[in-house]
PDB file of C-alpha atoms in Angstrom:
ATOM      1  CA  MET A   1      -2.307   9.570   2.526  1.00  0.00           C
ATOM      2  CA  VAL A   2      -3.561   8.084  -0.741  1.00  0.00           C
ATOM      3  CA  SER A   3      -3.050  10.488  -3.655  1.00  0.00           C
ATOM      4  CA  SER A   4      -5.568  11.202  -6.393  1.00  0.00           C
ATOM      5  CA  SER A   5      -3.225   9.735  -9.009  1.00  0.00           C
ATOM      6  CA  HIS A   6      -2.998   6.520  -6.957  1.00  0.00           C
ATOM      7  CA  GLU A   7      -6.802   6.292  -6.959  1.00  0.00           C
ATOM      8  CA  ALA A   8      -7.145   6.929 -10.687  1.00  0.00           C
ATOM      9  CA  MET A   9      -4.559   4.285 -11.653  1.00  0.00           C
ATOM     10  CA  HIS A  10      -6.701   1.486 -10.272  1.00  0.00           C
ATOM     11  CA  ARG A  11     -10.213   2.992 -10.208  1.00  0.00           C
ATOM     12  CA  ILE A  12     -10.239   3.326 -14.006  1.00  0.00           C
ATOM     13  CA  PHE A  13     -10.568  -0.481 -14.113  1.00  0.00           C
ATOM     14  CA  GLN A  14     -13.691  -0.248 -11.955  1.00  0.00           C
ATOM     15  CA  GLU A  15     -15.188   2.220 -14.422  1.00  0.00           C
ATOM     16  CA  TYR A  16     -14.027   0.255 -17.492  1.00  0.00           C
ATOM     17  CA  PRO A  17     -13.511  -3.442 -16.541  1.00  0.00           C
ATOM     18  CA  GLY A  18     -13.011  -4.389 -20.187  1.00  0.00           C
ATOM     19  CA  LEU A  19      -9.906  -2.201 -20.234  1.00  0.00           C
ATOM     20  CA  PHE A  20      -7.835  -5.056 -18.790  1.00  0.00           C
ATOM     21  CA  SER A  21      -8.407  -7.104 -21.919  1.00  0.00           C
ATOM     22  CA  ARG A  22      -6.771  -4.386 -24.033  1.00  0.00           C
ATOM     23  CA  VAL A  23      -4.010  -3.778 -21.499  1.00  0.00           C
ATOM     24  CA  SER A  24      -3.195  -7.494 -21.533  1.00  0.00           C
ATOM     25  CA  GLU A  25      -2.665  -7.248 -25.306  1.00  0.00           C
ATOM     26  CA  VAL A  26      -0.233  -4.372 -24.777  1.00  0.00           C
ATOM     27  CA  LEU A  27       1.577  -6.534 -22.210  1.00  0.00           C
ATOM     28  CA  GLY A  28       1.777  -9.502 -24.577  1.00  0.00           C
ATOM     29  CA  GLY A  29      -1.109 -11.551 -23.190  1.00  0.00           C
ATOM     30  CA  THR A  30      -4.235 -13.019 -24.769  1.00  0.00           C
ATOM     31  CA  ILE A  31      -6.910 -12.345 -22.130  1.00  0.00           C
ATOM     32  CA  GLY A  32     -10.202 -11.962 -23.994  1.00  0.00           C
ATOM     33  CA  PRO A  33     -12.936  -9.408 -23.314  1.00  0.00           C
ATOM     34  CA  PRO A  34     -15.209 -10.078 -20.336  1.00  0.00           C
ATOM     35  CA  ALA A  35     -18.885 -10.900 -20.567  1.00  0.00           C
ATOM     36  CA  SER A  36     -19.394  -9.125 -17.229  1.00  0.00           C
ATOM     37  CA  ALA A  37     -17.398  -7.800 -14.282  1.00  0.00           C
ATOM     38  CA  THR A  38     -18.253  -7.316 -10.631  1.00  0.00           C
ATOM     39  CA  VAL A  39     -16.465  -4.976  -8.233  1.00  0.00           C
ATOM     40  CA  MET A  40     -15.476  -7.124  -5.252  1.00  0.00           C
ATOM     41  CA  PRO A  41     -14.750  -6.112  -1.626  1.00  0.00           C
ATOM     42  CA  THR A  42     -11.156  -4.971  -1.312  1.00  0.00           C
ATOM     43  CA  ASP A  43     -10.789  -5.802   2.386  1.00  0.00           C
ATOM     44  CA  LEU A  44      -8.542  -8.868   2.667  1.00  0.00           C
ATOM     45  CA  THR A  45      -8.148  -8.550   6.433  1.00  0.00           C
ATOM     46  CA  GLU A  46      -8.111 -11.747   8.488  1.00  0.00           C
ATOM     47  CA  ASN A  47      -9.542 -12.101  12.007  1.00  0.00           C
ATOM     48  CA  ARG A  48      -6.368 -10.834  13.580  1.00  0.00           C
ATOM     49  CA  PRO A  49      -4.849  -7.356  14.044  1.00  0.00           C
ATOM     50  CA  LEU A  50      -3.338  -7.272  10.558  1.00  0.00           C
ATOM     51  CA  GLU A  51      -5.163  -5.303   7.893  1.00  0.00           C
ATOM     52  CA  ARG A  52      -4.543  -6.008   4.228  1.00  0.00           C
ATOM     53  CA  ARG A  53      -6.378  -4.258   1.414  1.00  0.00           C
ATOM     54  CA  VAL A  54      -5.909  -4.538  -2.320  1.00  0.00           C
ATOM     55  CA  ASP A  55      -6.529  -1.311  -4.268  1.00  0.00           C
ATOM     56  CA  THR A  56      -9.162  -2.702  -6.648  1.00  0.00           C
ATOM     57  CA  LEU A  57     -10.523  -6.238  -6.943  1.00  0.00           C
ATOM     58  CA  LEU A  58     -12.726  -7.367  -9.823  1.00  0.00           C
ATOM     59  CA  ARG A  59     -14.380 -10.666 -10.602  1.00  0.00           C
ATOM     60  CA  ILE A  60     -14.232 -11.129 -14.361  1.00  0.00           C
ATOM     61  CA  ASP A  61     -16.690 -13.524 -15.952  1.00  0.00           C
ATOM     62  CA  MET A  62     -15.976 -14.669 -19.505  1.00  0.00           C
ATOM     63  CA  GLU A  63     -18.517 -15.657 -22.148  1.00  0.00           C
ATOM     64  CA  ASP A  64     -17.337 -19.277 -22.007  1.00  0.00           C
ATOM     65  CA  ASP A  65     -18.339 -19.426 -18.301  1.00  0.00           C
ATOM     66  CA  ARG A  66     -14.751 -19.200 -17.087  1.00  0.00           C
ATOM     67  CA  SER A  67     -14.085 -16.640 -14.350  1.00  0.00           C
ATOM     68  CA  TYR A  68     -11.045 -15.123 -12.670  1.00  0.00           C
ATOM     69  CA  LEU A  69     -10.200 -12.466 -10.087  1.00  0.00           C
ATOM     70  CA  LEU A  70      -8.238  -9.383 -11.085  1.00  0.00           C
ATOM     71  CA  ALA A  71      -6.373  -7.542  -8.321  1.00  0.00           C
ATOM     72  CA  ILE A  72      -5.096  -4.108  -9.383  1.00  0.00           C
ATOM     73  CA  GLU A  73      -2.437  -2.277  -7.401  1.00  0.00           C
ATOM     74  CA  ALA A  74      -1.319   1.310  -8.063  1.00  0.00           C
ATOM     75  CA  GLN A  75       2.367   1.466  -7.092  1.00  0.00           C
ATOM     76  CA  GLY A  76       4.020   4.859  -6.702  1.00  0.00           C
ATOM     77  CA  LYS A  77       7.517   3.744  -5.664  1.00  0.00           C
ATOM     78  CA  LYS A  78       9.665   0.703  -4.967  1.00  0.00           C
ATOM     79  CA  ASP A  79       8.652  -1.044  -1.751  1.00  0.00           C
ATOM     80  CA  PRO A  80      10.604  -4.149  -0.715  1.00  0.00           C
ATOM     81  CA  GLU A  81       7.734  -5.189   1.574  1.00  0.00           C
ATOM     82  CA  LYS A  82       5.111  -5.110  -1.162  1.00  0.00           C
ATOM     83  CA  PRO A  83       5.861  -8.363  -3.048  1.00  0.00           C
ATOM     84  CA  ALA A  84       5.167 -10.392   0.097  1.00  0.00           C
ATOM     85  CA  SER A  85       1.824  -8.604   0.474  1.00  0.00           C
ATOM     86  CA  TRP A  86       0.986  -9.311  -3.169  1.00  0.00           C
ATOM     87  CA  MET A  87       1.752 -12.994  -2.692  1.00  0.00           C
ATOM     88  CA  TYR A  88      -0.507 -13.010   0.350  1.00  0.00           C
ATOM     89  CA  TYR A  89      -3.315 -11.322  -1.578  1.00  0.00           C
ATOM     90  CA  LEU A  90      -3.185 -13.862  -4.384  1.00  0.00           C
ATOM     91  CA  SER A  91      -2.978 -16.883  -2.086  1.00  0.00           C
ATOM     92  CA  TYR A  92      -5.826 -15.576   0.049  1.00  0.00           C
ATOM     93  CA  LEU A  93      -8.019 -14.861  -2.967  1.00  0.00           C
ATOM     94  CA  GLN A  94      -7.394 -18.319  -4.421  1.00  0.00           C
ATOM     95  CA  ALA A  95      -8.246 -19.943  -1.095  1.00  0.00           C
ATOM     96  CA  LYS A  96     -11.346 -17.837  -0.411  1.00  0.00           C
ATOM     97  CA  TYR A  97     -12.998 -17.639  -3.835  1.00  0.00           C
ATOM     98  CA  LYS A  98     -11.594 -20.798  -5.499  1.00  0.00           C
ATOM     99  CA  LEU A  99     -10.959 -18.742  -8.638  1.00  0.00           C
ATOM    100  CA  PRO A 100      -7.626 -18.103 -10.370  1.00  0.00           C
ATOM    101  CA  PRO A 101      -6.302 -14.661  -9.351  1.00  0.00           C
ATOM    102  CA  MET A 102      -4.286 -12.276 -11.505  1.00  0.00           C
ATOM    103  CA  LEU A 103      -2.282  -9.240 -10.404  1.00  0.00           C
ATOM    104  CA  LEU A 104      -1.882  -6.047 -12.434  1.00  0.00           C
ATOM    105  CA  VAL A 105       0.471  -3.365 -11.076  1.00  0.00           C
ATOM    106  CA  VAL A 106       0.075   0.134 -12.561  1.00  0.00           C
ATOM    107  CA  CYS A 107       3.014   2.567 -12.282  1.00  0.00           C
ATOM    108  CA  GLN A 108       3.842   6.094 -13.400  1.00  0.00           C
ATOM    109  CA  ASP A 109       7.644   5.933 -13.453  1.00  0.00           C
ATOM    110  CA  ARG A 110       9.944   3.567 -15.287  1.00  0.00           C
ATOM    111  CA  ALA A 111      12.154   2.627 -12.336  1.00  0.00           C
ATOM    112  CA  THR A 112       9.181   1.432 -10.272  1.00  0.00           C
ATOM    113  CA  ALA A 113       7.655  -0.359 -13.262  1.00  0.00           C
ATOM    114  CA  GLU A 114      10.885  -2.203 -14.036  1.00  0.00           C
ATOM    115  CA  TRP A 115      11.223  -3.168 -10.370  1.00  0.00           C
ATOM    116  CA  ALA A 116       7.658  -4.503 -10.242  1.00  0.00           C
ATOM    117  CA  THR A 117       8.171  -6.471 -13.470  1.00  0.00           C
ATOM    118  CA  ARG A 118      10.945  -8.684 -12.154  1.00  0.00           C
ATOM    119  CA  PRO A 119      10.060 -12.016 -10.527  1.00  0.00           C
ATOM    120  CA  PHE A 120       9.923 -12.158  -6.724  1.00  0.00           C
ATOM    121  CA  THR A 121      10.548 -15.455  -4.953  1.00  0.00           C
ATOM    122  CA  VAL A 122       9.837 -16.934  -1.530  1.00  0.00           C
ATOM    123  CA  GLY A 123      11.992 -19.717  -0.108  1.00  0.00           C
ATOM    124  CA  HIS A 124      15.626 -20.717  -0.362  1.00  0.00           C
ATOM    125  CA  PRO A 125      17.406 -18.920  -3.221  1.00  0.00           C
ATOM    126  CA  GLN A 126      18.289 -22.251  -4.817  1.00  0.00           C
ATOM    127  CA  LEU A 127      14.891 -23.859  -4.259  1.00  0.00           C
ATOM    128  CA  PRO A 128      12.193 -21.166  -4.194  1.00  0.00           C
ATOM    129  CA  VAL A 129       8.745 -22.448  -3.298  1.00  0.00           C
ATOM    130  CA  LEU A 130       6.791 -19.476  -4.688  1.00  0.00           C
ATOM    131  CA  THR A 131       7.501 -17.095  -7.545  1.00  0.00           C
ATOM    132  CA  LEU A 132       5.461 -13.970  -8.174  1.00  0.00           C
ATOM    133  CA  GLN A 133       5.417 -12.561 -11.710  1.00  0.00           C
ATOM    134  CA  ALA A 134       3.035  -9.604 -11.862  1.00  0.00           C
ATOM    135  CA  LEU A 135       1.665  -8.001 -14.971  1.00  0.00           C
ATOM    136  CA  VAL A 136       2.885  -4.394 -14.987  1.00  0.00           C
ATOM    137  CA  ALA A 137       1.515  -1.435 -16.926  1.00  0.00           C
ATOM    138  CA  GLY A 138       3.614   1.717 -16.919  1.00  0.00           C
ATOM    139  CA  PRO A 139       5.482   4.236 -19.050  1.00  0.00           C
ATOM    140  CA  HIS A 140       7.900   1.517 -20.153  1.00  0.00           C
ATOM    141  CA  ASN A 141       5.249  -0.398 -22.121  1.00  0.00           C
ATOM    142  CA  MET A 142       1.984   1.561 -22.388  1.00  0.00           C
ATOM    143  CA  PRO A 143       1.488   3.197 -25.812  1.00  0.00           C
ATOM    144  CA  VAL A 144       2.221   6.881 -26.372  1.00  0.00           C
ATOM    145  CA  ILE A 145      -1.013   7.864 -28.111  1.00  0.00           C
ATOM    146  CA  THR A 146      -0.685  11.069 -30.099  1.00  0.00           C
ATOM    147  CA  ASP A 147      -3.059  10.170 -32.920  1.00  0.00           C
ATOM    148  CA  VAL A 148      -6.616  11.385 -32.353  1.00  0.00           C
ATOM    149  CA  ALA A 149      -8.194   8.562 -34.362  1.00  0.00           C
ATOM    150  CA  GLU A 150      -6.286   5.976 -32.318  1.00  0.00           C
ATOM    151  CA  ALA A 151      -7.387   7.628 -29.064  1.00  0.00           C
ATOM    152  CA  ARG A 152     -11.037   7.627 -30.165  1.00  0.00           C
ATOM    153  CA  LYS A 153     -10.914   3.877 -30.850  1.00  0.00           C
ATOM    154  CA  ASP A 154     -10.349   3.183 -27.160  1.00  0.00           C
ATOM    155  CA  LEU A 155     -10.780   6.192 -24.865  1.00  0.00           C
ATOM    156  CA  ALA A 156     -10.278   4.155 -21.689  1.00  0.00           C
ATOM    157  CA  LEU A 157      -6.910   2.813 -22.875  1.00  0.00           C
ATOM    158  CA  ALA A 158      -5.935   6.307 -24.062  1.00  0.00           C
ATOM    159  CA  THR A 159      -6.784   7.657 -20.596  1.00  0.00           C
ATOM    160  CA  LEU A 160      -4.726   5.021 -18.784  1.00  0.00           C
ATOM    161  CA  ALA A 161      -1.859   5.630 -21.212  1.00  0.00           C
ATOM    162  CA  ALA A 162      -1.990   9.364 -20.441  1.00  0.00           C
ATOM    163  CA  ILE A 163      -1.996   8.694 -16.690  1.00  0.00           C
ATOM    164  CA  THR A 164       0.962   6.295 -16.838  1.00  0.00           C
ATOM    165  CA  HIS A 165       2.938   8.780 -18.961  1.00  0.00           C
ATOM    166  CA  ALA A 166       2.165  11.677 -16.580  1.00  0.00           C
ATOM    167  CA  GLY A 167       5.866  12.341 -15.977  1.00  0.00           C
ATOM    168  CA  ASP A 168       7.039  12.003 -19.593  1.00  0.00           C
ATOM    169  CA  PRO A 169       8.413  15.025 -21.481  1.00  0.00           C
ATOM    170  CA  ASP A 170       5.900  14.504 -24.313  1.00  0.00           C
ATOM    171  CA  VAL A 171       2.867  14.327 -22.021  1.00  0.00           C
ATOM    172  CA  GLY A 172       1.601  17.629 -23.469  1.00  0.00           C
ATOM    173  CA  ALA A 173       1.075  16.034 -26.887  1.00  0.00           C
ATOM    174  CA  ILE A 174      -0.585  13.006 -25.276  1.00  0.00           C
ATOM    175  CA  LEU A 175      -3.024  15.173 -23.309  1.00  0.00           C
ATOM    176  CA  LYS A 176      -3.780  17.347 -26.313  1.00  0.00           C
ATOM    177  CA  THR A 177      -4.662  14.228 -28.307  1.00  0.00           C
ATOM    178  CA  LEU A 178      -6.966  12.961 -25.571  1.00  0.00           C
ATOM    179  CA  SER A 179      -8.632  16.348 -25.167  1.00  0.00           C
ATOM    180  CA  THR A 180      -9.269  16.589 -28.897  1.00  0.00           C
ATOM    181  CA  ALA A 181     -10.616  13.034 -29.018  1.00  0.00           C
ATOM    182  CA  LEU A 182     -13.191  13.898 -26.346  1.00  0.00           C
ATOM    183  CA  ARG A 183     -14.771  16.720 -28.320  1.00  0.00           C
ATOM    184  CA  ASP A 184     -17.024  14.469 -30.355  1.00  0.00           C
ATOM    185  CA  VAL A 185     -18.254  12.119 -27.614  1.00  0.00           C
ATOM    186  CA  LEU A 186     -21.228  12.281 -25.270  1.00  0.00           C
ATOM    187  CA  GLU A 187     -20.836  14.098 -21.976  1.00  0.00           C
ATOM    188  CA  THR A 188     -21.643  10.924 -20.055  1.00  0.00           C
ATOM    189  CA  ILE A 189     -18.561   9.351 -21.631  1.00  0.00           C
ATOM    190  CA  ALA A 190     -16.309  12.409 -21.530  1.00  0.00           C
ATOM    191  CA  ASP A 191     -17.005  13.500 -17.945  1.00  0.00           C
ATOM    192  CA  PRO A 192     -15.463  10.524 -16.094  1.00  0.00           C
ATOM    193  CA  ILE A 193     -12.472  10.558 -18.437  1.00  0.00           C
ATOM    194  CA  VAL A 194     -11.870  14.266 -17.801  1.00  0.00           C
ATOM    195  CA  GLU A 195     -12.012  13.677 -14.045  1.00  0.00           C
ATOM    196  CA  LEU A 196      -9.948  10.455 -14.026  1.00  0.00           C
ATOM    197  CA  THR A 197      -7.241  12.129 -16.089  1.00  0.00           C
ATOM    198  CA  ALA A 198      -7.148  15.120 -13.735  1.00  0.00           C
ATOM    199  CA  GLN A 199      -6.886  12.788 -10.727  1.00  0.00           C
ATOM    200  CA  GLY A 200      -4.282  10.612 -12.398  1.00  0.00           C
ATOM    201  CA  LEU A 201      -1.973  13.542 -13.121  1.00  0.00           C
ATOM    202  CA  GLY A 202      -2.019  14.460  -9.434  1.00  0.00           C
ATOM    203  CA  ASN A 203       0.086  17.505  -8.587  1.00  0.00           C
ATOM    204  CA  ARG A 204       2.474  17.128 -11.501  1.00  0.00           C
ATOM    205  CA  PRO A 205       2.978  20.028 -13.948  1.00  0.00           C
ATOM    206  CA  ALA A 206       0.952  18.027 -16.474  1.00  0.00           C
ATOM    207  CA  ALA A 207      -2.126  18.565 -14.304  1.00  0.00           C
ATOM    208  CA  GLN A 208      -2.094  22.274 -15.122  1.00  0.00           C
ATOM    209  CA  GLN A 209      -1.625  21.463 -18.799  1.00  0.00           C
ATOM    210  CA  TRP A 210      -4.762  19.314 -18.657  1.00  0.00           C
ATOM    211  CA  ARG A 211      -6.701  22.065 -16.899  1.00  0.00           C
ATOM    212  CA  ASN A 212      -5.662  24.515 -19.613  1.00  0.00           C
ATOM    213  CA  LEU A 213      -6.707  22.141 -22.381  1.00  0.00           C
ATOM    214  CA  VAL A 214     -10.059  21.495 -20.715  1.00  0.00           C
ATOM    215  CA  ALA A 215     -10.539  25.240 -20.271  1.00  0.00           C
ATOM    216  CA  VAL A 216     -10.233  25.899 -24.006  1.00  0.00           C
ATOM    217  CA  ASP A 217     -13.858  24.834 -24.594  1.00  0.00           C
ATOM    218  CA  LEU A 218     -15.880  24.986 -21.402  1.00  0.00           C
ATOM    219  CA  SER A 219     -19.105  24.926 -23.407  1.00  0.00           C
ATOM    220  CA  PHE A 220     -18.339  21.282 -24.186  1.00  0.00           C
ATOM    221  CA  TYR A 221     -16.911  20.038 -20.911  1.00  0.00           C
ATOM    222  CA  LYS A 222     -19.546  19.838 -18.167  1.00  0.00           C
ATOM    223  CA  SER A 223     -17.499  17.929 -15.586  1.00  0.00           C
ATOM    224  CA  SER A 224     -16.790  19.119 -12.047  1.00  0.00           C
ATOM    225  CA  LEU A 225     -13.295  20.085 -13.165  1.00  0.00           C
ATOM    226  CA  SER A 226     -14.829  22.404 -15.742  1.00  0.00           C
ATOM    227  CA  GLU A 227     -17.152  23.883 -13.112  1.00  0.00           C
ATOM    228  CA  GLU A 228     -14.128  24.572 -10.930  1.00  0.00           C
ATOM    229  CA  ILE A 229     -12.404  26.347 -13.790  1.00  0.00           C
ATOM    230  CA  ARG A 230     -15.557  28.348 -14.473  1.00  0.00           C
ATOM    231  CA  ASP A 231     -15.692  29.473 -10.852  1.00  0.00           C
ATOM    232  CA  GLU A 232     -12.067  30.503 -10.975  1.00  0.00           C
ATOM    233  CA  GLY A 233     -12.746  32.467 -14.151  1.00  0.00           C
ATOM    234  CA  ARG A 234     -15.627  34.350 -12.553  1.00  0.00           C
ATOM    235  CA  ALA A 235     -13.492  35.223  -9.547  1.00  0.00           C
ATOM    236  CA  GLU A 236     -10.736  36.591 -11.781  1.00  0.00           C
ATOM    237  CA  GLY A 237     -13.035  38.888 -13.660  1.00  0.00           C
ATOM    238  CA  ARG A 238     -14.623  36.745 -16.393  1.00  0.00           C
ATOM    239  CA  ALA A 239     -13.216  37.618 -19.833  1.00  0.00           C
ATOM    240  CA  GLU A 240     -10.125  39.479 -18.631  1.00  0.00           C
ATOM    241  CA  GLY A 241      -9.202  36.734 -16.194  1.00  0.00           C
ATOM    242  CA  ARG A 242      -9.770  34.040 -18.794  1.00  0.00           C
ATOM    243  CA  THR A 243      -7.531  35.611 -21.428  1.00  0.00           C
ATOM    244  CA  GLU A 244      -4.805  36.130 -18.835  1.00  0.00           C
ATOM    245  CA  GLY A 245      -5.131  32.499 -17.757  1.00  0.00           C
ATOM    246  CA  PHE A 246      -4.794  31.334 -21.369  1.00  0.00           C
ATOM    247  CA  ALA A 247      -1.739  33.528 -21.865  1.00  0.00           C
ATOM    248  CA  ARG A 248      -0.039  32.231 -18.742  1.00  0.00           C
ATOM    249  CA  GLY A 249      -0.858  28.672 -19.775  1.00  0.00           C
ATOM    250  CA  ILE A 250       0.849  29.202 -23.143  1.00  0.00           C
ATOM    251  CA  LEU A 251       3.968  30.574 -21.464  1.00  0.00           C
ATOM    252  CA  LEU A 252       3.945  27.670 -18.993  1.00  0.00           C
ATOM    253  CA  PHE A 253       3.882  25.100 -21.806  1.00  0.00           C
ATOM    254  CA  LEU A 254       6.728  26.869 -23.612  1.00  0.00           C
ATOM    255  CA  ALA A 255       8.813  27.132 -20.448  1.00  0.00           C
ATOM    256  CA  GLN A 256       8.347  23.422 -19.714  1.00  0.00           C
ATOM    257  CA  ALA A 257       9.442  22.611 -23.265  1.00  0.00           C
ATOM    258  CA  GLY A 258      12.563  24.783 -22.879  1.00  0.00           C
ATOM    259  CA  ILE A 259      11.537  27.101 -25.720  1.00  0.00           C
ATOM    260  CA  ASP A 260      13.015  30.604 -25.619  1.00  0.00           C
ATOM    261  CA  VAL A 261      10.329  33.311 -25.639  1.00  0.00           C
ATOM    262  CA  PRO A 262      11.666  36.744 -26.712  1.00  0.00           C
ATOM    263  CA  ASP A 263      10.291  39.804 -24.917  1.00  0.00           C
ATOM    264  CA  GLU A 264       8.352  40.837 -28.026  1.00  0.00           C
ATOM    265  CA  ALA A 265       6.598  37.442 -28.224  1.00  0.00           C
ATOM    266  CA  ARG A 266       5.896  37.436 -24.490  1.00  0.00           C
ATOM    267  CA  GLU A 267       4.273  40.878 -24.734  1.00  0.00           C
ATOM    268  CA  ARG A 268       2.224  39.728 -27.724  1.00  0.00           C
ATOM    269  CA  ILE A 269       0.894  36.758 -25.756  1.00  0.00           C
ATOM    270  CA  MET A 270       0.218  38.576 -22.495  1.00  0.00           C
ATOM    271  CA  GLY A 271      -1.291  41.580 -24.266  1.00  0.00           C
ATOM    272  CA  CYS A 272      -3.641  39.616 -26.527  1.00  0.00           C
ATOM    273  CA  THR A 273      -7.359  40.005 -25.761  1.00  0.00           C
ATOM    274  CA  ASP A 274      -8.589  37.816 -28.644  1.00  0.00           C
ATOM    275  CA  LEU A 275      -9.787  34.618 -26.948  1.00  0.00           C
ATOM    276  CA  ASP A 276      -9.946  32.703 -30.242  1.00  0.00           C
ATOM    277  CA  ALA A 277      -6.309  33.505 -31.019  1.00  0.00           C
ATOM    278  CA  LEU A 278      -5.231  32.590 -27.504  1.00  0.00           C
ATOM    279  CA  SER A 279      -7.120  29.282 -27.786  1.00  0.00           C
ATOM    280  CA  ARG A 280      -5.273  28.435 -31.018  1.00  0.00           C
ATOM    281  CA  TRP A 281      -1.921  29.289 -29.455  1.00  0.00           C
ATOM    282  CA  LEU A 282      -2.719  27.287 -26.331  1.00  0.00           C
ATOM    283  CA  LEU A 283      -3.536  24.183 -28.375  1.00  0.00           C
ATOM    284  CA  ARG A 284      -0.283  24.487 -30.337  1.00  0.00           C
ATOM    285  CA  ALA A 285       1.980  25.203 -27.363  1.00  0.00           C
ATOM    286  CA  PRO A 286       2.278  21.622 -25.959  1.00  0.00           C
ATOM    287  CA  THR A 287       3.795  20.281 -29.212  1.00  0.00           C
ATOM    288  CA  ALA A 288       5.611  23.416 -30.398  1.00  0.00           C
ATOM    289  CA  THR A 289       9.370  23.289 -30.994  1.00  0.00           C
ATOM    290  CA  SER A 290       9.770  27.064 -31.406  1.00  0.00           C
ATOM    291  CA  ILE A 291       7.806  30.239 -30.764  1.00  0.00           C
ATOM    292  CA  GLU A 292       7.114  30.423 -34.504  1.00  0.00           C
ATOM    293  CA  ASP A 293       5.134  27.161 -34.273  1.00  0.00           C
ATOM    294  CA  VAL A 294       2.756  28.827 -31.813  1.00  0.00           C
ATOM    295  CA  PHE A 295       2.025  31.877 -33.964  1.00  0.00           C
ATOM    296  CA  ALA A 296       1.996  30.121 -37.349  1.00  0.00           C
ATOM    297  CA  GLU A 297      -1.311  30.463 -39.209  1.00  0.00           C
ATOM    298  CA  LYS A 298      -2.229  27.062 -40.625  1.00  0.00           C
TER     299      LYS A 298
END
């Protein structure tokens, strides 16, 4: 079954086709920005009982009238059968559309990304007839964006960076940066980013961190994720349930960071009914190095 994180890793390029231009710069390429992009059919099945589908396929048209096809694959683990499928995709696309194809593989763990980065060959080991060298975006090379100004410059790249670093220890700081960067943008821009990030984090612990960050200011976020959190809050008893949820979120962040929480501090957090104070503590928790960092008045 296809996971939500798998969908987000490639669907973000459908929402923001120009993102590939910036990703190519991160990967050491010089692919310029597109003049336009068209979402293409992903069904690469031939007239035989063998179905082949690429995750996302875009036709990218450049301002100088050059065009190319961009196939994007979200890869969750090493798969020795996959390189042969990728070679088939690219050969088929070249033959069908008569346009140069490119392959971008998006990963969320370093081992898979490093595996996908290496060249794959077809033919005799000494005389290979085909060599596949995919472009790979993953936690090994995507930027760790913890500066709000940098995130605001390119929200789509910041979102993809957050998704690819979903399993990193410092993902809390990355998500906090992205959440803060979204506060000053239009809802029409923020909503898909909120949802794509939630999907991209899947069922990892970081997903709950993102939910907690989004929940800090529900008056701003109007996405379906926010509506879900609102419904949960009503079911828990409105204000009382919300403060308890904030408190548990703070303790969850601290536990994930390995920070010792004395009984006195735990009681202070769980017993607090001041939503503003809890919001401040919740925002500090992902990057805190001690319990004092959470309570410090800045």
